[in-house]
Structure formats: C-alpha cells, structure tokens
Coordinates of C-alpha atoms (C1' of nucleotides) in Angstrom, one line a residue:
Chain A
M1 CA -24.8 15.9 -36.7
K2 CA -23.2 15.0 -33.4
T3 CA -22.8 11.4 -32.4
E4 CA -25.1 10.4 -29.6
I5 CA -22.7 8.6 -27.3
Q6 CA -20.8 11.7 -26.2
K7 CA -22.9 12.3 -23.2
E8 CA -20.2 10.6 -21.1
A9 CA -17.5 12.5 -22.8
Q10 CA -18.5 16.2 -22.9
D11 CA -20.4 18.7 -24.8
G12 CA -17.4 20.7 -25.5
V13 CA -18.6 23.3 -23.0
T14 CA -16.5 24.0 -19.9
G15 CA -19.6 25.1 -18.1
H16 CA -18.3 28.5 -17.1
S17 CA -19.5 31.7 -18.6
Q18 CA -17.5 33.8 -20.9
L19 CA -17.1 36.8 -18.6
T20 CA -15.9 34.7 -15.8
M21 CA -13.2 33.3 -18.1
Q22 CA -12.4 36.7 -19.3
V23 CA -11.5 37.7 -15.7
V24 CA -9.5 34.5 -15.3
D25 CA -7.6 35.3 -18.4
H26 CA -6.9 38.8 -17.5
V27 CA -5.5 37.8 -14.1
R28 CA -3.5 35.1 -15.8
Q29 CA -2.0 37.7 -18.1
L30 CA -1.2 40.0 -15.3
V31 CA 0.7 37.3 -13.5
A32 CA 2.4 36.1 -16.7
N33 CA 3.5 39.6 -17.5
G34 CA 5.0 39.9 -14.0
E35 CA 2.7 42.8 -13.2
L36 CA 1.3 40.7 -10.4
K37 CA 3.4 38.5 -8.2
P38 CA 2.4 36.2 -5.3
G39 CA 1.4 38.3 -2.3
D40 CA 0.5 41.4 -4.4
R41 CA -2.8 43.0 -4.1
L42 CA -5.2 43.3 -7.0
P43 CA -6.8 46.6 -7.9
P44 CA -10.1 47.2 -6.1
E45 CA -13.1 45.4 -7.5
R46 CA -14.9 48.6 -8.6
E47 CA -11.8 49.9 -10.4
L48 CA -10.9 46.6 -12.0
A49 CA -14.5 46.1 -13.1
R50 CA -14.4 49.5 -14.8
K51 CA -11.2 48.7 -16.6
L52 CA -12.5 45.3 -17.9
K53 CA -15.8 46.9 -19.0
I54 CA -17.8 44.5 -17.0
S55 CA -20.0 44.8 -14.0
R56 CA -18.7 44.3 -10.5
S57 CA -20.8 41.1 -10.1
S58 CA -19.3 39.5 -13.1
L59 CA -15.9 40.4 -11.9
R60 CA -16.6 38.9 -8.6
A61 CA -17.7 35.7 -10.3
G62 CA -14.3 35.4 -11.8
I63 CA -12.5 36.3 -8.6
G64 CA -14.7 33.7 -6.8
F65 CA -13.6 31.1 -9.4
L66 CA -9.9 31.9 -8.9
S67 CA -10.4 31.9 -5.1
A68 CA -12.0 28.5 -5.3
M69 CA -8.8 27.1 -6.8
G70 CA -6.5 28.9 -4.4
V71 CA -5.0 31.4 -6.8
L72 CA -6.5 34.4 -5.1
K73 CA -7.4 35.2 -1.5
S74 CA -9.8 38.0 -0.6
R75 CA -9.7 39.7 2.8
H76 CA -12.8 41.7 3.8
G77 CA -11.9 45.3 4.1
A78 CA -8.3 44.9 3.0
G79 CA -8.3 43.7 -0.6
T80 CA -7.8 40.7 -2.9
F81 CA -4.3 39.1 -3.0
V82 CA -2.5 36.6 -5.1
A83 CA -1.8 33.5 -3.1
T84 CA 1.7 32.9 -1.8
G85 CA 3.6 29.7 -1.4
P86 CA 3.6 26.7 -3.7
P87 CA 0.8 26.3 -6.2
A88 CA -2.1 24.4 -4.8
L89 CA -5.9 24.1 -5.1
D90 CA -7.9 25.6 -2.3
S91 CA -7.7 23.6 0.8
S92 CA -11.5 23.1 0.9
S93 CA -11.6 21.7 -2.6
L94 CA -10.8 18.2 -1.7
T95 CA -12.6 18.5 1.6
V96 CA -15.8 19.4 -0.1
L97 CA -15.4 16.8 -2.8
G98 CA -14.6 14.3 -0.1
A99 CA -17.7 15.2 1.9
L100 CA -19.8 14.8 -1.3
H101 CA -18.3 11.5 -2.4
G102 CA -17.5 10.0 0.9
F103 CA -13.7 10.0 0.9
L104 CA -12.3 8.1 3.9
P105 CA -9.3 9.1 5.9
W106 CA -7.2 6.1 5.0
Q107 CA -7.8 6.9 1.3
M108 CA -6.5 10.3 1.9
F109 CA -3.4 8.9 3.5
E110 CA -2.9 6.4 0.7
A111 CA -3.2 9.1 -1.9
R112 CA -0.6 11.2 -0.1
L113 CA 1.7 8.2 0.3
V114 CA 1.5 7.4 -3.4
I115 CA 2.2 10.9 -4.6
E116 CA 4.8 11.9 -2.0
S117 CA 6.8 8.7 -2.3
S118 CA 7.0 9.1 -6.1
V119 CA 7.9 12.7 -5.6
A120 CA 10.8 11.6 -3.3
G121 CA 11.9 9.2 -5.9
L122 CA 12.0 12.0 -8.5
A123 CA 13.8 14.3 -6.2
A124 CA 16.5 11.7 -5.7
E125 CA 17.1 11.8 -9.4
R126 CA 16.9 15.6 -10.0
A127 CA 17.7 17.5 -6.8
T128 CA 20.3 20.2 -7.3
G129 CA 23.1 20.8 -4.9
E130 CA 21.1 23.8 -3.6
H131 CA 18.1 21.6 -2.9
I132 CA 20.2 19.1 -1.0
A133 CA 21.8 21.8 1.0
E134 CA 18.3 23.1 1.9
L135 CA 17.2 19.7 2.9
A136 CA 20.2 19.2 5.1
E137 CA 19.5 22.5 6.8
E138 CA 15.9 21.6 7.5
V139 CA 16.9 18.2 8.9
A140 CA 19.4 19.9 11.2
E141 CA 16.7 22.3 12.3
M142 CA 14.4 19.4 13.1
Y143 CA 17.0 17.9 15.4
A144 CA 17.6 21.2 17.0
S145 CA 13.9 21.8 17.7
M146 CA 12.8 18.5 19.0
D147 CA 11.6 20.1 22.2
D148 CA 9.4 22.6 20.4
P149 CA 6.6 20.9 18.4
Q150 CA 5.5 24.1 16.8
E151 CA 9.0 24.9 15.5
Y152 CA 9.5 21.3 14.5
L153 CA 6.3 21.3 12.4
I154 CA 7.5 24.3 10.4
H155 CA 10.7 22.6 9.4
D156 CA 8.8 19.4 8.7
V157 CA 6.5 21.2 6.2
R158 CA 9.5 23.0 4.7
F159 CA 11.3 19.7 4.3
H160 CA 8.5 18.1 2.4
R161 CA 8.0 21.2 0.2
T162 CA 11.6 21.4 -0.6
I163 CA 11.5 17.8 -1.8
A164 CA 8.5 18.7 -4.0
R165 CA 10.5 21.5 -5.5
A166 CA 13.5 19.3 -6.0
S167 CA 11.3 16.8 -7.9
G168 CA 11.0 19.3 -10.7
N169 CA 7.3 18.6 -11.1
P170 CA 5.1 21.4 -9.8
I171 CA 2.0 19.5 -10.6
L172 CA 2.7 16.7 -8.3
G173 CA 3.8 19.3 -5.8
A174 CA 0.4 21.1 -6.1
L175 CA -1.5 17.8 -5.7
M176 CA 0.7 17.0 -2.6
E177 CA -0.1 20.4 -1.1
T178 CA -3.8 20.0 -1.8
I179 CA -4.0 16.6 -0.1
T180 CA -1.9 17.6 3.0
A181 CA -3.9 20.8 3.4
S182 CA -7.1 18.7 3.3
L183 CA -5.7 16.3 5.9
Y184 CA -4.8 19.2 8.1
D185 CA -8.3 20.5 7.6
T186 CA -9.9 17.2 8.8
R187 CA -7.7 16.3 11.7
R188 CA -5.8 19.1 13.3
M189 CA -2.1 18.8 13.0
T190 CA -0.4 15.6 14.1
V191 CA 2.6 17.0 16.0
D192 CA 0.7 18.1 19.1
N193 CA 2.3 15.4 21.2
S194 CA 2.0 11.7 21.0
V195 CA 4.6 11.7 18.2
D196 CA 8.2 10.8 18.9
L197 CA 9.9 13.7 17.3
K198 CA 13.3 12.1 17.6
E199 CA 12.1 9.1 15.7
S200 CA 10.4 11.3 13.2
A201 CA 13.6 13.3 12.7
E202 CA 15.5 10.0 12.1
F203 CA 13.1 9.1 9.3
H204 CA 13.6 12.5 7.7
R205 CA 17.3 12.1 7.9
E206 CA 17.0 8.7 6.2
I207 CA 15.0 10.2 3.4
F208 CA 17.5 13.0 3.0
R209 CA 20.4 10.6 2.8
A210 CA 18.7 8.6 0.1
I211 CA 18.1 11.7 -1.9
R212 CA 21.6 13.0 -1.4
S213 CA 23.1 9.7 -2.6
R214 CA 20.8 9.8 -5.7
N215 CA 19.0 6.6 -4.8
P216 CA 15.4 6.9 -6.0
V217 CA 14.3 3.5 -4.8
A218 CA 15.6 4.1 -1.3
A219 CA 14.2 7.6 -1.2
K220 CA 10.8 6.3 -2.2
K221 CA 10.9 3.5 0.3
A222 CA 12.0 5.7 3.1
M223 CA 9.2 8.2 2.4
E224 CA 6.7 5.4 2.4
E225 CA 7.9 4.2 5.8
H226 CA 7.8 7.7 7.2
L227 CA 4.3 8.3 6.1
N228 CA 3.1 4.9 7.2
L229 CA 4.5 5.6 10.6
A230 CA 2.8 9.0 10.7
R231 CA -0.5 7.4 9.7
M232 CA -0.3 4.8 12.4
A233 CA 0.6 7.4 15.0
Q234 CA -2.3 9.4 14.1
A235 CA -4.7 6.5 13.9
A236 CA -3.7 5.5 17.4
E237 CA -4.6 9.0 18.6
P238 CA -8.2 8.5 20.0
K239 CA -8.7 11.9 21.6
A240 CA -9.3 13.8 18.4
T241 CA -12.3 12.0 16.9
P242 CA -15.5 13.4 18.4
E243 CA -17.7 11.9 15.7
P244 CA -16.9 8.3 14.8
N245 CA -19.8 7.8 12.4
Chain B
M1 CA 0.6 35.9 20.9
K2 CA 0.9 34.2 17.6
T3 CA 4.2 33.2 16.3
E4 CA 5.3 35.3 13.4
I5 CA 6.4 32.6 11.0
Q6 CA 2.9 31.4 10.4
K7 CA 2.3 33.6 7.5
E8 CA 3.4 30.8 5.3
A9 CA 1.1 28.4 7.1
Q10 CA -2.3 30.0 7.3
D11 CA -4.3 32.5 9.1
G12 CA -6.9 30.0 10.0
V13 CA -9.3 31.6 7.5
T14 CA -10.4 29.6 4.5
G15 CA -10.9 32.9 2.6
H16 CA -14.5 32.2 1.6
S17 CA -17.4 34.1 3.0
Q18 CA -19.9 32.5 5.3
L19 CA -22.9 32.6 2.9
T20 CA -20.9 30.9 0.2
M21 CA -20.1 28.1 2.6
Q22 CA -23.7 28.0 3.8
V23 CA -24.7 27.2 0.2
V24 CA -21.9 24.6 -0.1
D25 CA -23.1 23.0 3.1
H26 CA -26.7 22.9 2.0
V27 CA -25.9 21.2 -1.2
R28 CA -23.6 18.8 0.6
Q29 CA -26.5 17.9 2.9
L30 CA -28.9 17.5 0.0
V31 CA -26.5 15.1 -1.7
A32 CA -25.7 13.3 1.6
N33 CA -29.4 12.8 2.3
G34 CA -29.9 11.3 -1.1
E35 CA -32.3 14.1 -2.1
L36 CA -29.9 15.0 -4.9
K37 CA -28.0 12.4 -6.9
P38 CA -25.6 12.9 -9.8
G39 CA -27.4 14.1 -12.9
D40 CA -30.3 15.6 -10.9
R41 CA -31.3 19.2 -11.4
L42 CA -31.1 21.7 -8.5
P43 CA -34.1 24.0 -7.8
P44 CA -34.1 27.2 -9.8
E45 CA -31.8 29.9 -8.4
R46 CA -34.6 32.2 -7.4
E47 CA -36.5 29.6 -5.5
L48 CA -33.4 28.1 -3.8
A49 CA -32.3 31.6 -2.8
R50 CA -35.7 32.2 -1.2
K51 CA -35.5 28.9 0.7
L52 CA -32.1 29.7 2.1
K53 CA -33.1 33.2 3.0
I54 CA -30.2 34.7 1.0
S55 CA -30.0 36.9 -2.1
R56 CA -29.7 35.3 -5.5
S57 CA -26.2 36.8 -5.9
S58 CA -24.9 35.1 -2.7
L59 CA -26.5 31.8 -3.8
R60 CA -24.7 32.2 -7.2
A61 CA -21.4 32.7 -5.4
G62 CA -21.9 29.4 -3.7
I63 CA -22.9 27.7 -7.0
G64 CA -19.9 29.2 -8.7
F65 CA -17.7 27.8 -6.0
L66 CA -19.1 24.3 -6.5
S67 CA -18.9 24.6 -10.2
A68 CA -15.3 25.6 -10.0
M69 CA -14.5 22.3 -8.4
G70 CA -16.7 20.3 -10.7
V71 CA -19.5 19.4 -8.3
L72 CA -22.1 21.3 -10.2
K73 CA -22.6 22.2 -13.9
S74 CA -24.9 25.1 -14.9
R75 CA -26.5 25.1 -18.4
H76 CA -27.9 28.4 -19.5
G77 CA -31.6 28.2 -19.9
A78 CA -31.8 24.7 -18.7
G79 CA -30.8 24.6 -15.0
T80 CA -28.0 23.6 -12.7
F81 CA -27.1 20.0 -12.3
V82 CA -25.1 17.7 -10.1
A83 CA -22.1 16.5 -12.0
T84 CA -22.2 12.9 -13.3
G85 CA -19.4 10.4 -13.6
P86 CA -16.4 9.9 -11.3
P87 CA -15.6 12.7 -8.9
A88 CA -13.1 15.2 -10.3
L89 CA -12.2 18.8 -10.0
D90 CA -13.2 21.1 -12.9
S91 CA -11.2 20.5 -16.0
S92 CA -10.1 24.1 -16.1
S93 CA -8.7 23.9 -12.6
L94 CA -5.4 22.5 -13.4
T95 CA -5.3 24.3 -16.8
V96 CA -5.6 27.6 -15.1
L97 CA -3.2 26.7 -12.3
G98 CA -0.8 25.5 -15.0
A99 CA -1.1 28.7 -17.0
L100 CA -0.3 30.7 -13.9
H101 CA 2.6 28.6 -12.7
G102 CA 4.0 27.5 -16.0
F103 CA 3.3 23.8 -16.0
L104 CA 4.9 22.0 -18.9
P105 CA 3.3 19.2 -21.0
W106 CA 5.9 16.7 -20.0
Q107 CA 5.2 17.4 -16.3
M108 CA 1.5 16.7 -16.9
F109 CA 2.4 13.4 -18.4
E110 CA 4.7 12.6 -15.7
A111 CA 2.1 13.3 -13.1
R112 CA -0.4 11.2 -14.9
L113 CA 2.1 8.4 -15.2
V114 CA 2.9 8.5 -11.5
I115 CA -0.7 8.4 -10.4
E116 CA -2.1 6.1 -12.9
S117 CA 0.6 3.5 -12.6
S118 CA 0.1 3.4 -8.8
V119 CA -3.6 3.2 -9.4
A120 CA -3.1 0.2 -11.6
G121 CA -1.0 -1.4 -8.9
L122 CA -3.7 -0.9 -6.3
A123 CA -6.3 -2.3 -8.7
A124 CA -4.3 -5.5 -9.1
E125 CA -4.5 -5.9 -5.4
R126 CA -8.1 -5.0 -4.9
A127 CA -10.1 -5.5 -8.1
T128 CA -13.3 -7.6 -7.6
G129 CA -14.4 -10.2 -10.0
E130 CA -16.9 -7.7 -11.3
H131 CA -14.3 -5.1 -12.0
I132 CA -12.2 -7.7 -13.9
A133 CA -15.1 -8.8 -15.9
E134 CA -15.7 -5.1 -16.9
L135 CA -12.1 -4.7 -17.8
A136 CA -12.3 -7.8 -20.0
E137 CA -15.3 -6.4 -21.7
E138 CA -13.7 -3.1 -22.5
V139 CA -10.6 -4.7 -23.8
A140 CA -12.7 -6.9 -26.1
E141 CA -14.6 -3.8 -27.3
M142 CA -11.3 -2.1 -28.1
Y143 CA -10.2 -5.0 -30.3
A144 CA -13.6 -4.9 -31.9
S145 CA -13.5 -1.2 -32.7
M146 CA -10.0 -0.7 -34.0
D147 CA -11.4 0.7 -37.2
D148 CA -13.4 3.4 -35.4
P149 CA -11.2 5.7 -33.4
Q150 CA -14.2 7.5 -31.8
E151 CA -15.6 4.3 -30.5
Y152 CA -12.2 3.0 -29.5
L153 CA -11.6 6.2 -27.5
I154 CA -14.8 5.6 -25.5
H155 CA -13.7 2.2 -24.4
D156 CA -10.2 3.4 -23.7
V157 CA -11.5 6.0 -21.3
R158 CA -13.9 3.5 -19.7
F159 CA -11.0 1.1 -19.3
H160 CA -8.9 3.6 -17.3
R161 CA -11.9 4.7 -15.3
T162 CA -12.7 1.1 -14.3
I163 CA -9.2 0.6 -13.1
A164 CA -9.5 3.7 -11.0
R165 CA -12.7 2.3 -9.5
A166 CA -11.1 -1.0 -8.9
S167 CA -8.2 0.7 -7.1
G168 CA -10.7 1.4 -4.3
N169 CA -9.3 4.9 -3.9
P170 CA -11.7 7.6 -5.2
I171 CA -9.2 10.4 -4.4
L172 CA -6.6 9.0 -6.7
G173 CA -9.3 8.5 -9.2
A174 CA -10.4 12.1 -9.0
L175 CA -6.8 13.3 -9.4
M176 CA -6.4 11.1 -12.4
E177 CA -9.6 12.4 -14.0
T178 CA -8.5 16.0 -13.3
I179 CA -5.1 15.5 -15.0
T180 CA -6.4 13.6 -18.0
A181 CA -9.2 16.2 -18.5
S182 CA -6.6 18.9 -18.4
L183 CA -4.5 17.1 -20.9
Y184 CA -7.4 16.7 -23.2
D185 CA -8.0 20.4 -22.7
T186 CA -4.6 21.4 -24.0
R187 CA -4.1 18.9 -26.8
R188 CA -7.2 17.6 -28.4
M189 CA -7.5 13.9 -28.1
T190 CA -4.7 11.7 -29.2
V191 CA -6.6 9.0 -31.0
D192 CA -7.4 11.0 -34.2
N193 CA -5.1 8.8 -36.3
S194 CA -1.4 8.5 -36.1
V195 CA -1.8 6.0 -33.2
D196 CA -1.6 2.4 -33.9
L197 CA -4.8 1.2 -32.3
K198 CA -3.8 -2.4 -32.5
E199 CA -0.7 -1.8 -30.6
S200 CA -2.6 0.3 -28.1
A201 CA -5.1 -2.5 -27.6
E202 CA -2.3 -5.0 -27.0
F203 CA -0.9 -2.8 -24.2
H204 CA -4.3 -2.5 -22.6
R205 CA -4.6 -6.3 -22.8
E206 CA -1.3 -6.6 -21.0
I207 CA -2.4 -4.3 -18.2
F208 CA -5.6 -6.3 -17.9
R209 CA -3.8 -9.6 -17.7
A210 CA -1.5 -8.2 -14.9
I211 CA -4.5 -7.0 -12.9
R212 CA -6.4 -10.3 -13.4
S213 CA -3.4 -12.3 -12.2
R214 CA -3.1 -10.0 -9.1
N215 CA 0.3 -8.9 -10.0
P216 CA 0.7 -5.3 -8.8
V217 CA 4.2 -4.8 -10.0
A218 CA 3.5 -6.0 -13.5
A219 CA 0.3 -4.0 -13.7
K220 CA 2.2 -0.9 -12.6
K221 CA 5.0 -1.5 -15.1
A222 CA 2.6 -2.3 -17.9
M223 CA 0.7 1.0 -17.3
E224 CA 3.9 2.9 -17.2
E225 CA 4.9 1.5 -20.6
H226 CA 1.5 2.2 -22.0
L227 CA 1.5 5.8 -21.0
N228 CA 5.1 6.3 -22.1
L229 CA 4.2 5.0 -25.5
A230 CA 1.2 7.3 -25.6
R231 CA 3.4 10.2 -24.6
M232 CA 5.9 9.6 -27.3
A233 CA 3.2 9.1 -29.9
Q234 CA 1.7 12.4 -29.1
A235 CA 5.0 14.2 -28.9
A236 CA 5.8 13.0 -32.4
E237 CA 2.6 14.4 -33.7
P238 CA 3.5 17.7 -35.4
K239 CA 0.1 18.5 -37.0
A240 CA -1.3 19.9 -33.8
T241 CA -3.7 22.9 -34.0
P242 CA -5.9 21.5 -36.7
E243 CA -8.6 24.1 -36.4
P244 CA -7.2 27.5 -35.7
N245 CA -10.6 29.1 -35.4
Chain C
dG1 C1' 2.6 59.2 24.6
dT2 C1' -1.4 56.7 24.6
dC3 C1' -6.1 55.8 23.9
dG4 C1' -10.4 56.4 21.4
dG5 C1' -13.4 57.9 17.8
dG6 C1' -14.3 58.6 13.4
dC7 C1' -13.1 58.7 8.4
dT8 C1' -12.1 56.1 4.2
dA9 C1' -11.4 52.2 1.3
dA10 C1' -12.3 47.8 0.3
dG11 C1' -14.8 43.5 0.1
dG12 C1' -19.7 41.3 1.2
dT13 C1' -24.7 41.4 0.6
dC14 C1' -28.9 42.8 -1.1
dA15 C1' -32.8 44.0 -4.4
dG16 C1' -34.7 44.4 -8.8
dA17 C1' -34.4 44.7 -13.5
dC18 C1' -33.2 43.1 -18.0
dC19 C1' -30.7 39.9 -21.4
dA20 C1' -29.9 35.2 -23.6
dT21 C1' -30.7 30.6 -24.1
dA22 C1' -33.2 26.1 -24.0
dG23 C1' -37.2 23.6 -24.4
dC24 C1' -41.7 22.9 -25.3
dA25 C1' -46.2 23.8 -27.1
dA26 C1' -49.4 25.6 -30.0
dA27 C1' -50.3 27.3 -34.4
dG28 C1' -49.7 27.1 -39.2
dC29 C1' -48.4 24.9 -43.5
dG30 C1' -47.7 21.1 -46.8
Chain D
dC1 C1' -51.8 13.8 -40.7
dG2 C1' -47.1 15.2 -40.1
dC3 C1' -43.7 18.5 -40.3
dT4 C1' -42.1 23.1 -39.7
dT5 C1' -42.3 27.5 -37.6
dT6 C1' -43.4 30.6 -34.3
dG7 C1' -43.6 32.2 -29.8
dC8 C1' -44.1 31.6 -24.8
dT9 C1' -42.0 30.5 -20.5
dA10 C1' -38.6 28.9 -17.3
dT11 C1' -34.0 29.5 -16.1
dG12 C1' -29.3 30.9 -15.9
dG13 C1' -26.2 35.2 -17.0
dT14 C1' -25.4 40.2 -16.5
dC15 C1' -26.0 44.8 -15.0
dT16 C1' -27.0 48.6 -11.7
dG17 C1' -26.9 50.9 -7.6
dA18 C1' -27.5 50.9 -3.0
dC19 C1' -26.2 49.6 1.7
dC20 C1' -23.5 46.8 5.3
dT21 C1' -19.2 45.2 7.5
dT22 C1' -14.5 45.1 8.3
dA23 C1' -9.5 46.8 8.2
dG24 C1' -6.5 50.4 8.6
dC25 C1' -5.3 54.9 9.4
dC26 C1' -5.3 59.6 11.1
dC27 C1' -6.2 62.8 14.4
dG28 C1' -7.8 64.8 18.4
dA29 C1' -8.6 64.3 23.5
dC30 C1' -6.8 63.0 27.6

DNA sequence: GTCGGGCTAAGGTCAGACCATAGCAAAGCG
DNA sequence: CGCTTTGCTATGGTCTGACCTTAGCCCGAC
C-alpha cells in the first residue's frame, strides 16, 4: 500500500508513453554509437518506423519529443537532423514556460547573470591553454570588428560559448544557451546599435585577462559587470517594446 | 544576401510546425485567461481537436510538445492535466540531453550547487516574513521526523522549494527543479538510510538562520556546504542499484 | 548556358478505426 | 446492509493509409 502523501512527489511515472521513449532510446543509442553525429540526417520517417516496428505516428511522437528539447530539428521536405552546436534545450522551451508562468525580463537577466558568472569562475580554474588561446583570438576579433555589429556579435557569442566549454560543465553550458536563446527570442539582439562596442570589447578583455590569470573571483566579478552593463543598455532601449503590458 | 556564417546562429525557424504552435498558443491563452489552472483537466482530445479545427494527431503533437517541457501531463484513461507544483521542464529533459552529450554525475551536482547556492543568496535578500515562517516550520518538521526518512524527505524538498520561491526568481527555481528531478531520476533518493538526518537537519537550520538574518553570503556558503556534504554522502554509497528489475 | 517545369523524396496533416487503461456504477454475493 | 465483482464508458495510445506541401534535383526547351 502506497503512502498517501506522495501526490506532491510523483507517481513514479514519467508521463510519456513507452513507444515514445523507445524512439528516444534508439536515437540515443545511435548517437552514442557514433552512427549519428551532430548535423547528420536521420533515416526517413517511413523507413525508420519500419525498422523499429512501430507506426509512423508513434515514431513522430518520439521525434517531436526530441525536437522539443532541441536534440533534433526537422525541415519539411528535407529531413530530420541532429542538432549542431552546444547542447541546449529548444529555444522556445523557456519562452513557453515563461509565458505560462509569467517570467519577467529582469528575472531572465538575473538567471543568466547567476549562471554565466559562475561559469566564468569555473573557467578561470579549469581553462586549458587551448581554451585561453581561443578566447584571446575572439577578443582580438572583437576589437577588429568594432565597426561591423553583425561580425562583432558572432565573436561575442563565440567568446561566451568558449568560456562555457572551458568551465568543463556542459550542463551549465546548456542552461546558459537555453536562457540566452530565450532572451534573443524575446528581444531581438542587443547589438543593433546603441551599444558602445568599444566599451563592450574592453569588458570582454577584462574577463579574458581574469581567466588567463586563473583568478576565479575576478572572472566572476568581471562577467557580472559585463552582463549588468548589457542589461542596462538594453533596458534603456525604448524603441523595441511595442507592448508594455 | 544572408551572411554565410549564420549556420551556427539560426535560420530564423523554430523548427516546429504551425499547428503544433497553434495548440501551444491556445493552451497558453487558456492558462493566461485563468480558464485553466494547475491541476485542471484539459478537454478530451477529440473534443479539443474539433474546437481548434485540427485533426487529433496534430493536437496530440502540440500536447506532446507541452508534455515534453513539463507543462502538461497525460494519464492514460484519465485525461490530460496541467502540471502542478513549481514550473519545471520535464524530468527526462536533462536526463536525455545528458545521455546524448555525456553529462557526468559530478557535473550535475556542480550545476545544482551553483544554482541553488545563488538562489539561497537571493532568498536571503528578498524573503518575506511569510517565507521565513514557512522555512522555520519546515526545519521544525525535519527535526520532528528524523526517525522517518520518508517524512523527512518531504520537508527537505519543501524547504528547498520554499527557498526557491523566496528568491523571487521562478526561472532559477525551474532550473533547480529540473536538475534535482534529473538527479533523482538517475540515483534513487539519497535519504534511504546512510545519511545522518540529524546532521542534515543542522545544516538546514544553519541555512535558515542565514536567510532569516538577511545574510546572503552566509546563506550561500551554508547551502554550498550542505550540498557538498550531500554529494559526498551519496558518492560514498556503494549499494546503489538496489532493485535490478 | 540559363531558365522553367516536372519528378521524387521527405516531412506535415488528415481521417477513421481499434487497443488499453481508469473510474465508476450497477449487479451480485455474503 | 455492505462488500466484491463485473462490465460499461470515457479517454489517452497506437495503427493504417491516404493526401498535401515543401525541398531539391534533373532534364528539356529556349
């Protein structure tokens, strides 16, 4: 006889059907065995369904699940592909959750700040020489492309992703990706103009120096200042909020 | 002409079909309008599909998406329900992502430590009197149920969730829930025995006192120590896999 | 050589049937 | 009367097969 208080805990059931999980498991195996790498295309649905001895609809349920968490991406007419880039949940995940539970922009920023500053601190402790070289390169590229916001943005993103990799914790990296993706989703990029790229580059350089000198506290603090500045710059940008409800 | 480097960024497409998103939007509206609250049951699939003028399969795709991120839970034969409790992604999300990208247990713990200690710090700054009273209650209950691990565990979870609420940042709370759920998924509960509940209660009391006295640094540090202890206790537990069914 | 049409493959949607489970209600038994 | 058992019904889960829509390619016409 089960205890009665477990309603808050769980019934032991994940909530997803067996077949869906069978698909998930199969894909997981394919990836684990190296038969499927990021960017690769899955077999066609009809074929894969036949191989797994399940109907196409059930297969699609599994594919939908994996798409929802950003592992797969389907392109109509072309095929279904394994997601590239760093691991992350689907960009709409947090957006939808936010819409349902009323997440506020400042909370998103705070979450990003918490995670990314910790990640910077870890990176300062664990970055390899290779990581540091990469960071140096990206900083240099930033300085070199201060007149091209689009190009600058690319190196900005790469800089942050490299730090995530250097932190040695892919989970925190995934969470970071998810949050930033959701932020991009809500407010379109922050580099359009209005931001002083030179100042931004200086901040990145400071973060880089802290990581290179293995100073976690300084790295964390520098990242916090950088993101706080970015937050304020964006908050001061009035032209992008059509609905101030 | 699009730049060529954007393959890493995104194609502007979320990757999910229109109809799926229509369902998501509809449910979002229902929740936003208060017509649907956590714990409520959705209309039957057949009926809802008719109302939305889409086929049942398409509706199910949307429901599957929302289930994947923990917003809905379907129970065979009973119905589909809005998830209760704090917002969180589906427990299997991180588990699957982890299986695909090779997340390690210590990385999970580290992520939890980073987030939850920050959350504790925020809670120390923002907790209301009500929150503090709730925390006091849970701590008391912990001391009162040190001979009943099951009961103890309930108050343990509630304690951490209350801190998350007190932090005023539901996003960090959601991430925390997701990670802890994933940890529970991998290794079954840590309170079975082997853990000194009295010692554990002392740690919780220390965290509580730091929050009550509005000391973010102490709260953060206390939480870090608590989780580090829990991690070591679990790592030293060799008898894992009790039921190899 | 270039442009356009059409063919093929692949994902997206639809319709209807049937299966499996949960929950209740009525019937049957003590 | 109260408990058990049986069976109905509502609801999610799965299957089948058809058709639509899009992407990409090939090939013929100009």
